[in-house]
Amino acid sequence: MTRAGDNPVSDAADRAARPVRLSVDAMGGDRGPSAVVDGMADMAKGNPDARFLLHGDEAVLAPLVARHGVLAGRVEIRHAADVVSMEDKPSQVMRHGKGTSMWSALAAVRDGAADVAISCGNTGALMALSMLVLRRLPGVPRPAIAILWPSRNPQGYNVMLDVGADVKAEAEDLRRFALMGTSYARNGLGIARPRIGLMNVGTEEHKGRPELHAAAELIAADAAAARFEYVGFVEGSDIPSDRVDVIVTDGFTGNVALKTAEGTATFIRSLLREAFTRTPAARIAALAARGPLGWLARRIDPRRANGGVFLGLGGTVVKSHGSADRVGVAAALELACRLARSDFSRKLALRLQPSLAAEAAPGDREDEQEGGRA
Amino acid sequence: MTRAGDNPVSDAADRAARPVRLSVDAMGGDRGPSAVVDGMADMAKGNPDARFLLHGDEAVLAPLVARHGVLAGRVEIRHAADVVSMEDKPSQVMRHGKGTSMWSALAAVRDGAADVAISCGNTGALMALSMLVLRRLPGVPRPAIAILWPSRNPQGYNVMLDVGADVKAEAEDLRRFALMGTSYARNGLGIARPRIGLMNVGTEEHKGRPELHAAAELIAADAAAARFEYVGFVEGSDIPSDRVDVIVTDGFTGNVALKTAEGTATFIRSLLREAFTRTPAARIAALAARGPLGWLARRIDPRRANGGVFLGLGGTVVKSHGSADRVGVAAALELACRLARSDFSRKLALRLQPSLAAEAAPGDREDEQEGGRA
């Protein structure tokens, strides 16, 4: 399998000249707007082509932005008086959300003023507003949320979707998740020909629910035209493995798996901390082991994999974890930037065209650019 | 909440005089019968009341048993010529399994010659044969597999069920899983009044699938009569937490969650090993950190949580991991022993009587003994 480097679209010369325009909801995260602006500044240093539309209370945001020289001339604040809170129900937000920073951030993408929207806010509300403002792509009844998970693969991460846009998925939904996951792995991780696996309770063909058997046939039939490799059923233990690049599942199972993995990692991290602090001798050993422990901490730092991507909409939305600090926000913005540079929204829409399966369909030539190099 | 100690039934004086009789399938595990017999010997040292019926090829087993003085006079070998392999399909085993060691181990429990059956063999075949030989309890269409998972709770483990007996569960099945999980937590972990949570994609009441809302009502209504506390919806991140003692879910979700947690723990363990071996300095640090690293390794050693318990049958079956070594086998046998001592099979059957909900039902007085002390 050929894999591209970290920057899958560095040869897309036509995009390089234009700045990347990110639409950032500054409000609604657990740590408030300062974590968002600090993360923007950190990310802006390494990405001189990034520009920001920042949505929220201007009186609060202007001084925060002014603190960072690196942001000078690169941020336009769009005032929005209201904030979607973590407690707001999606239905309320859909009726009354028009004056919120979240709505404003999405509207900028809809209006073509920005390439990708980013928010640390309430996931349910963000998905509901995204469907309202950006609309679903034709033929996509169920959008999906895709996340990156640390793995043994050379790219360092696997993709899993859906992790919670909807609690169920029919065989046709799972098929579309495979196509969307392919496009995301290619543009977000630079994998020319991703390996797709379908989550099940065993790898044998007879295992699992009926809709999974139907989905397996549909996905296998798409593999050649959509240029992915179908590896068959995978299990929960394969999420961090190198057997697969993209794990396809329904939003209920994916959400439980994601939170189970996070919970397990958090539990082990807390035991590791306890192991190296529980006795005076252990605390001395911790000093000697600073190097290896630091390496491990960086390798499993959940902040570096921050950013769930909403797929299947008329624009790309990156959902940062609500509790993200500046490191987490910067990671989500990096991801958004990479997707914007690769012109991901347009390529994903093409990928989901009904003409996909036809080998000589007009969409296919566009599609060849996806991922840069094969 | 009152919690009993490690030996929840030490006051069940009527049981103490009688030996605990374990029916052990010696064949079918990945490491062969010697790992099983070695594990038996390790476990027998700390449990002088344990006796064993050992099922398999007598010519192979007799010399293995003879190696261990601690087993002298405590093991009866029951010859069975055939073995269920990991590749055998449950349907084949149900038709042709009668001469296997697995069948023989289950039949001994059915015939009253042993209290609990233990096998390292093929899970699907073991569940199919268990249903055939031991039968389902009246009113239990779907048995469940319950596992212990390392947690922050004082007892060190949480219970999760179902982790794969069936790929689906209706609201009534989930209700029964809550009752079976209560009984298991009381008799296996010594928790007088377990806290039960229902797995969902969020803790808010409106989240998740319709059958979960129906199940939540049924479970909440049983709490007082069955003496458990219903804590509401829990998430994947709660599996190792101290918010809950028993996590109820369908076998598809539970299996994915279990394997995801195992995969995550394995991944982090391998990174930890890499962290302390990747440079010469790291290898020196590993020497200094031997103490804390050993403590951590013991705390997250998956072998110590070995043993899935089949619930809802006319007898208790403990499924050891197929790849269990002697440490893992000994842990599964310890668990079986604890359940046998507490007269778990009979109590679970009473717990699932239709008369359960009636406060003054005849079963209830029996039930008061469950768990020993409140």
XYZ file of C-alpha atoms in Angstrom:
748
model
C 0.000 0.000 0.000
C 1.256 3.437 -0.888
C 1.027 6.070 1.787
C 1.546 9.746 1.312
C 3.344 11.923 3.834
C 1.955 14.249 6.455
C 0.958 16.854 3.964
C -1.056 14.935 1.398
C -1.816 17.872 -0.834
C 1.430 19.822 -0.935
C 1.377 19.358 -4.710
C -2.049 20.957 -5.071
C -0.419 24.113 -6.348
C -3.676 25.801 -7.218
C -4.707 25.796 -3.536
C -1.395 26.892 -2.098
C -1.680 30.544 -3.018
C -5.031 31.091 -1.282
C -5.173 31.346 2.528
C -7.014 28.707 4.548
C -10.100 30.298 6.105
C -11.275 28.799 9.395
C -14.569 29.767 11.019
C -14.124 29.408 14.786
C -16.908 29.365 17.385
C -15.103 30.940 20.350
C -17.822 30.219 22.889
C -19.486 27.145 24.431
C -16.370 25.169 25.424
C -15.835 24.227 29.064
C -12.723 26.410 29.338
C -14.183 29.513 27.729
C -12.919 31.638 24.839
C -9.387 32.159 26.152
C -8.497 28.471 25.580
C -9.839 28.803 22.029
C -7.884 31.970 21.238
C -4.691 30.592 22.829
C -5.066 27.417 20.718
C -5.561 29.559 17.611
C -2.339 31.412 18.354
C -0.375 28.185 18.871
C -1.701 26.742 15.627
C -1.242 29.981 13.687
C 2.531 29.926 14.318
C 3.062 26.793 12.244
C 0.445 27.600 9.605
C 1.155 31.011 8.092
C -1.603 30.500 5.499
C -4.344 30.264 8.174
C -6.908 33.069 8.581
C -9.676 33.125 11.165
C -13.274 34.274 11.423
C -13.891 34.309 15.164
C -17.492 34.212 16.399
C -18.655 35.355 19.846
C -18.803 38.367 22.150
C -16.571 40.986 20.560
C -15.922 42.820 23.850
C -14.500 39.607 25.293
C -12.696 38.389 22.196
C -10.905 41.529 21.008
C -8.580 41.787 24.055
C -7.867 38.041 23.946
C -6.823 38.258 20.299
C -4.746 41.409 20.927
C -2.549 39.454 23.366
C -1.078 37.373 20.522
C 1.155 39.123 18.014
C 1.018 36.115 15.699
C -2.708 36.731 15.173
C -2.326 40.383 14.118
C -4.165 41.034 10.834
C -5.307 37.417 10.571
C -8.482 37.449 12.672
C -11.853 38.973 11.869
C -14.257 38.968 14.831
C -17.923 38.436 14.033
C -19.985 39.513 16.981
C -22.630 37.086 18.270
C -24.378 37.873 21.538
C -25.721 34.407 22.422
C -23.999 31.166 23.389
C -25.187 27.565 23.048
C -24.612 25.964 26.457
C -23.768 22.308 27.163
C -27.244 21.884 28.678
C -29.239 23.243 25.721
C -31.299 20.627 23.903
C -30.801 20.376 20.143
C -34.507 21.071 19.531
C -34.355 24.376 21.469
C -31.204 25.448 19.677
C -32.762 24.754 16.290
C -35.669 27.083 17.118
C -33.825 29.845 18.944
C -30.184 29.477 17.944
C -29.920 32.180 15.307
C -28.067 34.738 17.428
C -25.489 32.268 18.754
C -21.797 32.120 17.963
C -22.285 28.504 16.848
C -24.860 29.467 14.224
C -22.691 32.356 13.056
C -19.671 30.040 12.655
C -21.683 27.621 10.494
C -23.324 30.374 8.436
C -19.879 31.667 7.420
C -19.122 28.285 5.834
C -22.511 28.161 4.160
C -21.970 31.654 2.703
C -18.538 30.784 1.337
C -16.716 33.137 3.709
C -14.815 30.206 5.307
C -13.693 26.692 4.354
C -14.297 24.777 7.605
C -16.173 25.509 10.866
C -14.778 24.548 14.297
C -16.602 24.482 17.649
C -15.957 23.169 21.187
C -19.690 23.358 21.953
C -22.499 20.892 22.661
C -22.256 18.027 20.130
C -25.990 17.402 19.721
C -26.713 21.082 19.162
C -23.792 21.455 16.758
C -24.997 18.508 14.650
C -28.599 19.787 14.644
C -27.537 23.311 13.635
C -25.098 21.944 11.047
C -27.916 20.014 9.366
C -30.117 23.097 9.456
C -27.549 25.629 8.238
C -25.335 23.546 5.927
C -27.942 20.931 4.893
C -27.251 17.297 4.244
C -25.600 16.277 0.980
C -28.044 14.845 -1.565
C -28.545 11.125 -0.922
C -27.140 11.255 2.626
C -30.004 10.815 5.110
C -27.579 10.187 7.993
C -24.450 12.299 8.446
C -21.683 10.764 10.572
C -19.050 11.905 13.052
C -15.569 10.551 12.330
C -12.756 10.594 14.875
C -9.060 9.775 14.795
C -7.782 7.154 17.229
C -4.090 6.535 18.093
C -3.015 3.300 16.417
C -0.056 1.156 15.483
C -0.360 2.256 11.846
C 2.419 4.298 10.187
C 0.109 7.321 10.030
C -0.275 7.044 13.837
C -4.080 7.140 13.764
C -7.075 5.179 12.587
C -10.424 6.647 11.595
C -13.669 5.459 13.178
C -17.178 6.512 12.144
C -19.991 7.022 13.134
C -19.253 7.812 16.783
C -22.568 9.384 17.619
C -24.332 11.453 14.956
C -27.210 8.939 15.065
C -27.934 5.927 17.280
C -28.722 3.629 14.387
C -27.515 2.872 10.883
C -28.988 0.722 8.126
C -26.842 -1.208 5.664
C -27.005 1.678 3.146
C -25.865 4.129 5.836
C -22.900 1.909 6.689
C -22.044 1.779 2.995
C -21.984 5.583 2.838
C -19.891 5.703 6.032
C -17.310 3.517 4.237
C -17.212 5.982 1.321
C -17.044 9.025 3.588
C -14.387 7.353 5.745
C -12.329 6.600 2.628
C -12.426 10.226 1.579
C -11.570 11.400 5.096
C -8.635 8.987 5.489
C -7.290 10.077 2.120
C -7.593 13.832 2.743
C -7.079 13.910 6.506
C -4.349 11.270 6.855
C -2.913 11.040 3.352
C -3.676 7.337 2.831
C -4.117 6.757 -0.895
C -5.942 3.439 -0.618
C -7.420 3.062 2.882
C -8.280 -0.325 4.355
C -11.902 -0.366 5.510
C -13.231 -2.711 8.209
C -16.786 -3.199 9.431
C -17.176 -3.484 13.229
C -18.650 -6.772 14.418
C -18.432 -9.186 17.357
C -16.138 -11.572 15.495
C -14.295 -11.758 12.198
C -16.069 -14.895 10.933
C -18.581 -14.236 8.149
C -21.561 -15.768 9.953
C -21.226 -13.583 13.072
C -23.300 -10.553 14.006
C -26.489 -8.781 13.023
C -28.266 -9.196 9.672
C -27.767 -5.552 8.590
C -24.010 -6.073 8.937
C -24.059 -8.928 6.442
C -25.996 -6.771 3.977
C -23.596 -3.863 4.582
C -20.565 -6.119 4.092
C -21.773 -7.023 0.595
C -22.483 -3.412 -0.344
C -19.096 -2.214 0.921
C -17.162 -5.014 -0.787
C -18.891 -4.150 -4.079
C -17.794 -0.478 -3.840
C -14.125 -1.185 -3.097
C -12.710 -1.168 -6.637
C -14.527 1.938 -7.899
C -13.909 3.914 -4.705
C -10.285 2.737 -4.470
C -10.327 1.320 -0.961
C -9.503 -2.149 0.316
C -12.263 -3.950 2.222
C -10.688 -6.092 4.966
C -13.977 -7.569 6.254
C -15.258 -7.634 9.807
C -13.078 -6.203 12.554
C -13.491 -6.274 16.339
C -13.189 -3.724 19.128
C -9.612 -4.838 19.692
C -8.749 -3.724 16.135
C -9.520 -0.036 16.761
C -5.871 0.741 17.648
C -4.445 -1.994 15.373
C -2.602 -1.916 12.049
C -5.042 -4.311 10.327
C -7.289 -1.475 9.229
C -7.310 2.294 8.607
C -11.043 3.049 8.819
C -13.531 1.349 11.139
C -17.164 1.612 10.056
C -19.942 1.212 12.623
C -23.273 2.648 13.729
C -23.282 5.728 15.980
C -24.403 3.842 19.075
C -21.674 1.204 18.931
C -19.061 3.727 17.821
C -19.884 6.098 20.653
C -19.697 3.336 23.262
C -16.417 2.074 21.782
C -14.887 5.564 21.724
C -15.868 6.332 25.301
C -14.787 2.862 26.462
C -11.358 3.367 24.909
C -11.103 6.860 26.437
C -12.211 5.530 29.821
C -9.702 2.681 29.685
C -6.868 5.011 28.708
C -7.780 7.467 31.475
C -7.948 4.633 34.005
C -4.525 3.298 33.025
C -3.020 6.801 33.036
C -4.312 7.349 36.577
C -2.848 4.001 37.690
C 0.462 4.924 36.068
C 0.470 8.165 38.051
C -0.380 6.233 41.223
C 2.387 3.690 40.519
C 5.008 6.453 40.417
C 3.780 8.448 43.446
C 2.537 5.868 45.947
C 5.799 5.416 47.888
C 8.908 7.588 48.406
C 10.936 5.041 46.402
C 8.411 5.239 43.566
C 8.744 9.041 43.493
C 12.507 8.722 43.161
C 12.056 6.146 40.399
C 9.747 8.618 38.633
C 12.630 11.110 38.411
C 14.863 8.487 36.806
C 12.054 7.491 34.438
C 11.106 11.015 33.333
C 12.284 10.468 29.758
C 10.339 7.270 28.980
C 7.260 8.453 30.895
C 7.228 11.724 28.975
C 7.519 9.873 25.676
C 4.591 7.651 26.634
C 2.481 10.578 27.839
C 2.956 12.359 24.517
C 2.165 9.184 22.576
C -1.175 8.620 24.317
C -2.077 12.279 24.912
C -5.776 12.434 24.006
C -5.478 16.147 23.219
C -3.433 15.379 20.124
C -6.221 13.292 18.581
C -8.817 15.980 19.302
C -11.375 16.728 16.614
C -14.460 14.840 15.433
C -15.346 15.643 11.833
C -18.985 15.874 10.732
C -19.311 14.156 7.352
C -22.178 14.179 4.862
C -23.071 17.876 5.106
C -22.815 20.753 2.660
C -19.590 21.863 4.375
C -17.048 20.491 6.820
C -17.456 20.940 10.573
C -14.818 19.967 13.143
C -16.085 19.327 16.677
C -13.437 19.811 19.336
C -13.834 18.151 22.728
C -15.773 20.421 25.091
C -13.003 20.284 27.677
C -10.191 20.944 25.182
C -7.390 23.198 26.411
C -5.126 25.234 24.112
C -3.222 22.104 23.027
C -6.478 20.316 22.165
C -7.919 23.348 20.350
C -4.715 23.722 18.341
C -4.934 20.050 17.294
C -8.549 20.442 16.148
C -7.610 23.588 14.202
C -4.646 21.774 12.597
C -7.016 19.050 11.452
C -9.488 21.611 10.102
C -6.656 23.356 8.293
C -5.470 20.110 6.671
C -8.984 19.315 5.488
C -9.480 22.842 4.146
C -6.188 22.736 2.248
C -7.138 19.473 0.591
C -10.470 20.909 -0.589
C -12.089 18.096 1.348
C -15.692 19.343 1.310
C -15.864 19.377 -2.484
C -14.136 16.006 -2.861
C -16.390 14.339 -0.323
C -19.469 15.623 -2.115
C -18.157 14.188 -5.375
C -17.337 10.898 -3.687
C -20.961 10.515 -2.615
C -22.406 11.280 -6.054
C -24.713 8.513 -7.257
C -22.472 8.302 -10.325
C -19.701 6.935 -8.102
C -19.979 3.308 -9.095
C -19.828 4.039 -12.816
C -16.151 3.821 -13.665
C -16.189 6.478 -16.364
C -18.545 8.868 -14.568
C -17.713 12.597 -14.804
C -17.101 12.799 -11.023
C -14.295 10.303 -11.245
C -11.782 12.604 -12.838
C -12.206 15.104 -10.036
C -11.892 12.245 -7.661
C -8.453 11.322 -8.980
C -7.071 14.429 -7.311
C -8.272 13.205 -3.939
C -5.351 12.469 -1.694
C -2.786 14.072 -3.995
C -0.664 11.062 -4.915
C -1.659 7.424 -5.277
C -23.681 1.572 50.719
C -22.675 -1.483 52.686
C -20.128 -3.739 51.094
C -19.164 -7.168 52.301
C -15.580 -8.417 52.226
C -13.824 -10.753 49.839
C -15.582 -13.794 51.126
C -19.219 -12.814 51.018
C -20.550 -16.069 52.357
C -18.153 -17.050 55.102
C -21.122 -17.064 57.434
C -23.053 -19.579 55.374
C -22.135 -22.253 57.863
C -24.273 -24.929 56.239
C -22.149 -24.772 53.085
C -18.755 -24.643 54.755
C -18.549 -28.293 55.690
C -19.123 -29.587 52.150
C -16.271 -29.437 49.581
C -16.634 -27.236 46.507
C -16.907 -29.444 43.437
C -15.597 -27.978 40.175
C -16.140 -29.646 36.801
C -13.169 -28.749 34.593
C -12.948 -29.185 30.821
C -9.209 -29.840 30.422
C -9.175 -29.638 26.623
C -9.896 -27.025 23.956
C -7.802 -24.135 25.320
C -5.027 -22.653 23.189
C -2.310 -23.802 25.601
C -3.541 -27.370 26.041
C -4.351 -29.369 29.175
C -1.069 -28.708 31.001
C -1.954 -25.010 31.506
C -5.321 -26.113 32.905
C -3.855 -28.640 35.327
C -1.095 -26.237 36.445
C -3.753 -23.575 37.100
C -5.781 -26.107 39.082
C -2.766 -26.878 41.252
C -2.076 -23.174 41.897
C -5.673 -22.546 42.849
C -5.970 -25.737 44.943
C -3.210 -24.522 47.289
C -5.280 -21.620 48.606
C -8.611 -23.445 48.524
C -8.365 -26.672 50.527
C -12.122 -27.274 50.119
C -11.880 -27.519 46.309
C -12.380 -30.880 44.542
C -12.133 -31.427 40.797
C -13.817 -33.511 38.131
C -11.397 -33.302 35.217
C -12.720 -34.101 31.729
C -10.557 -35.121 28.770
C -8.114 -37.728 27.525
C -7.205 -39.790 30.602
C -3.873 -40.968 29.156
C -2.799 -37.334 28.825
C -4.335 -36.014 32.020
C -3.251 -38.650 34.581
C 0.496 -37.868 34.321
C -0.170 -34.112 34.388
C -2.178 -34.435 37.603
C 0.411 -36.755 39.154
C 3.037 -34.007 38.901
C 1.238 -31.941 41.566
C 1.222 -33.245 45.135
C -1.424 -30.688 46.124
C -3.913 -32.391 43.797
C -3.467 -35.883 45.296
C -6.843 -37.386 46.200
C -8.731 -34.294 45.022
C -9.118 -35.014 41.299
C -11.344 -37.526 39.542
C -10.610 -37.861 35.824
C -13.590 -38.486 33.554
C -12.360 -39.777 30.243
C -13.693 -38.062 27.091
C -12.117 -38.946 23.765
C -13.211 -35.924 21.688
C -12.342 -32.232 21.872
C -14.284 -29.189 20.705
C -11.849 -27.109 18.665
C -11.790 -23.307 18.306
C -12.892 -23.715 14.669
C -15.948 -25.912 15.346
C -19.269 -24.216 14.646
C -21.836 -24.263 17.460
C -24.373 -26.057 15.211
C -21.933 -28.940 14.521
C -21.058 -29.264 18.183
C -24.720 -29.431 19.155
C -25.233 -32.392 16.793
C -21.981 -34.281 17.347
C -20.625 -33.006 20.647
C -21.679 -35.818 22.949
C -18.271 -37.482 23.289
C -16.382 -34.257 23.971
C -14.766 -33.154 27.224
C -16.873 -29.971 27.079
C -20.124 -31.936 27.030
C -18.890 -34.191 29.818
C -17.972 -31.187 31.995
C -21.464 -29.692 31.582
C -23.249 -33.022 32.124
C -21.547 -33.391 35.519
C -23.189 -30.129 36.650
C -26.547 -31.164 35.222
C -26.324 -34.516 37.067
C -25.489 -32.864 40.386
C -21.968 -34.307 40.514
C -20.421 -30.806 40.455
C -21.391 -27.231 41.397
C -19.885 -25.211 38.548
C -18.402 -26.078 35.111
C -15.251 -24.365 33.756
C -13.902 -24.438 30.179
C -11.236 -22.603 28.143
C -12.874 -23.757 24.902
C -14.739 -22.111 22.012
C -17.268 -19.607 23.448
C -20.024 -20.126 20.876
C -19.876 -23.905 21.223
C -19.779 -23.703 25.015
C -22.881 -21.482 25.106
C -24.733 -23.732 22.631
C -23.878 -26.904 24.574
C -24.683 -25.202 27.892
C -28.175 -24.347 26.637
C -28.620 -27.925 25.382
C -27.273 -29.736 28.450
C -28.215 -27.374 31.310
C -31.295 -25.772 29.692
C -32.335 -22.199 30.127
C -34.017 -21.133 33.352
C -37.802 -20.778 33.012
C -38.658 -17.301 31.691
C -35.128 -16.609 30.413
C -35.125 -16.707 26.602
C -31.684 -15.079 26.406
C -28.859 -16.153 28.720
C -26.013 -13.657 29.143
C -22.252 -13.693 29.614
C -21.030 -11.511 32.481
C -17.416 -10.439 32.893
C -15.448 -8.641 35.571
C -13.591 -5.497 34.558
C -10.856 -3.767 36.641
C -12.319 -0.596 38.111
C -11.783 2.164 40.653
C -14.386 0.578 42.964
C -13.360 -0.789 46.389
C -14.042 -4.328 45.171
C -11.536 -3.726 42.343
C -13.892 -4.867 39.590
C -17.140 -3.983 37.882
C -19.507 -6.458 36.250
C -20.632 -6.036 32.645
C -23.242 -8.156 30.863
C -24.103 -9.301 28.211
C -20.724 -9.410 26.460
C -21.689 -11.746 23.651
C -24.182 -14.524 24.379
C -26.537 -12.929 21.832
C -26.176 -9.989 19.431
C -29.454 -8.402 20.463
C -31.517 -7.760 23.567
C -35.056 -6.455 23.997
C -36.113 -4.327 26.966
C -37.267 -7.424 28.890
C -33.890 -9.111 28.286
C -32.073 -6.049 29.631
C -34.334 -6.131 32.671
C -33.359 -9.758 33.326
C -29.677 -8.888 32.793
C -30.053 -6.303 35.594
C -31.471 -8.973 37.918
C -28.841 -11.556 36.972
C -26.082 -8.945 37.290
C -27.338 -8.015 40.753
C -27.172 -11.622 41.874
C -23.738 -12.073 40.346
C -22.323 -8.893 41.938
C -23.709 -9.959 45.317
C -22.398 -13.530 45.185
C -19.263 -13.028 43.081
C -18.051 -9.699 44.498
C -19.820 -9.487 47.848
C -21.708 -6.255 47.140
C -24.904 -6.281 49.195
C -26.737 -3.607 47.214
C -25.138 -3.245 43.775
C -25.498 -0.087 41.699
C -26.861 -0.941 38.251
C -26.322 1.247 35.174
C -27.714 0.863 31.667
C -25.225 1.492 28.850
C -26.150 4.338 26.536
C -24.516 7.071 24.455
C -25.156 9.727 27.080
C -26.507 10.029 30.587
C -29.399 12.348 29.698
C -32.802 10.675 29.759
C -33.726 11.530 26.165
C -30.604 9.924 24.641
C -30.330 6.569 22.911
C -32.522 3.909 21.375
C -36.211 3.376 22.208
C -35.693 -0.081 23.783
C -33.303 1.513 26.266
C -35.967 3.907 27.494
C -38.382 0.998 27.968
C -35.669 -1.018 29.739
C -34.804 1.917 32.005
C -38.389 2.019 33.281
C -38.518 -1.737 33.871
C -35.183 -1.767 35.706
C -36.052 1.230 37.881
C -39.310 -0.488 38.888
C -37.449 -3.647 40.037
C -34.859 -1.840 42.165
C -36.594 -1.871 45.539
C -37.797 -5.489 45.467
C -34.525 -6.819 44.088
C -32.449 -4.644 46.433
C -30.248 -2.882 43.904
C -29.767 0.812 43.199
C -30.526 1.973 39.660
C -28.113 4.785 38.735
C -29.567 5.431 35.268
C -27.735 5.540 31.962
C -23.974 5.126 31.966
C -21.431 5.562 29.154
C -18.479 3.568 27.882
C -16.181 5.710 30.006
C -17.970 4.438 33.139
C -16.953 0.787 32.638
C -13.862 1.185 34.862
C -15.434 3.910 37.054
C -16.752 3.949 40.621
C -20.164 5.339 39.613
C -21.579 1.869 39.068
C -21.023 -1.810 39.959
C -22.938 -3.545 37.144
C -23.197 -2.337 33.549
C -26.151 -3.756 31.610
C -26.050 -3.831 27.811
C -26.872 -6.003 24.795
C -24.363 -8.653 23.718
C -23.273 -6.787 20.593
C -22.434 -3.533 22.364
C -20.952 -5.347 25.364
C -18.707 -7.469 23.203
C -17.429 -4.463 21.254
C -16.858 -2.535 24.500
C -14.998 -5.434 26.120
C -12.735 -5.982 23.120
C -12.181 -2.230 22.719
C -11.087 -1.964 26.344
C -8.825 -5.016 25.962
C -7.378 -3.630 22.735
C -6.741 -0.237 24.319
C -5.067 -1.783 27.372
C -2.899 -4.019 25.166
C -1.936 -1.039 23.003
C -0.928 1.065 26.012
C 0.981 -1.855 27.563
C 2.952 -2.274 24.334
C 3.734 1.465 24.240
C 4.842 1.306 27.876
C 7.221 -1.517 26.979
C 8.483 0.493 24.001
C 8.953 3.603 26.182
C 11.291 1.696 28.514
C 13.296 -0.133 25.845
C 13.671 2.275 22.934
C 16.976 3.863 24.004
C 19.872 2.739 26.221
C 18.939 5.474 28.730
C 15.360 4.209 28.780
C 16.577 0.679 29.543
C 18.558 1.990 32.510
C 15.498 3.964 33.690
C 13.484 0.739 33.477
C 15.780 -0.840 36.064
C 15.206 2.071 38.448
C 11.461 1.919 37.823
C 11.071 -1.832 38.303
C 8.983 -1.435 41.457
C 6.318 0.961 40.155
C 6.167 -0.788 36.760
C 5.644 -4.163 38.429
C 2.873 -2.741 40.606
C 1.159 -1.316 37.529
C 1.562 -4.546 35.549
C -0.108 -6.528 38.340
C -2.914 -3.983 38.637
C -3.835 -4.171 34.929
C -2.933 -7.828 34.383
C -5.843 -9.121 32.262
C -5.233 -12.650 33.520
C -6.508 -11.721 36.973
C -9.934 -10.709 35.619
C -10.238 -13.940 33.620
C -13.585 -15.700 33.600
C -16.880 -14.940 31.841
C -19.873 -16.350 33.678
C -22.855 -17.732 31.765
C -26.027 -16.596 33.505
C -29.625 -17.733 33.032
C -28.971 -21.464 32.713
C -29.837 -24.416 34.917
C -26.301 -24.346 36.335
C -23.311 -22.015 36.413
C -20.648 -22.128 33.696
C -17.394 -20.166 33.808
C -15.709 -19.499 30.477
C -11.978 -18.910 30.753
C -10.165 -17.019 27.989
C -8.974 -19.477 25.321
C -5.397 -18.252 25.635
C -5.347 -18.374 29.458
C -2.084 -19.558 31.023
C -1.878 -21.100 34.507
C -2.372 -17.713 36.187
C -5.490 -17.067 34.105
C -6.889 -20.560 34.654
C -6.331 -20.243 38.410
C -8.239 -16.915 38.412
C -11.193 -18.470 36.545
C -11.201 -21.413 38.973
C -11.104 -19.046 41.971
C -14.139 -17.258 40.580
C -15.954 -20.563 40.010
C -15.091 -21.625 43.537
C -16.449 -18.388 45.032
C -19.694 -18.777 43.108
C -20.038 -22.428 44.123
C -19.458 -21.606 47.799
C -22.183 -18.980 47.731
C -24.676 -21.441 46.238
C -24.998 -19.008 43.355
C -26.895 -21.225 40.906
C -29.800 -21.767 43.268
C -29.958 -18.113 44.332
C -29.900 -16.853 40.758
C -32.778 -19.178 39.861
C -34.786 -17.810 42.791
C -33.930 -14.252 41.816
C -35.441 -14.799 38.375
C -38.690 -16.332 39.630
C -41.725 -14.493 38.314
C -42.741 -14.007 41.945
C -39.745 -11.710 42.365
C -41.601 -8.416 42.263
C -44.106 -9.447 44.923
C -42.553 -8.282 48.171
C -43.870 -11.139 50.279
C -43.258 -13.862 47.715
C -41.924 -17.196 49.041
C -38.673 -16.778 47.091
C -37.855 -13.628 48.970
C -36.868 -15.288 52.189
C -34.387 -17.476 50.384
C -33.190 -14.373 48.695
C -32.319 -12.715 51.982
C -29.395 -15.110 52.297
C -27.993 -13.893 49.014
C -24.747 -12.054 49.604
C -24.493 -13.085 53.195
C -24.654 -9.687 54.945
C -26.469 -6.538 53.969
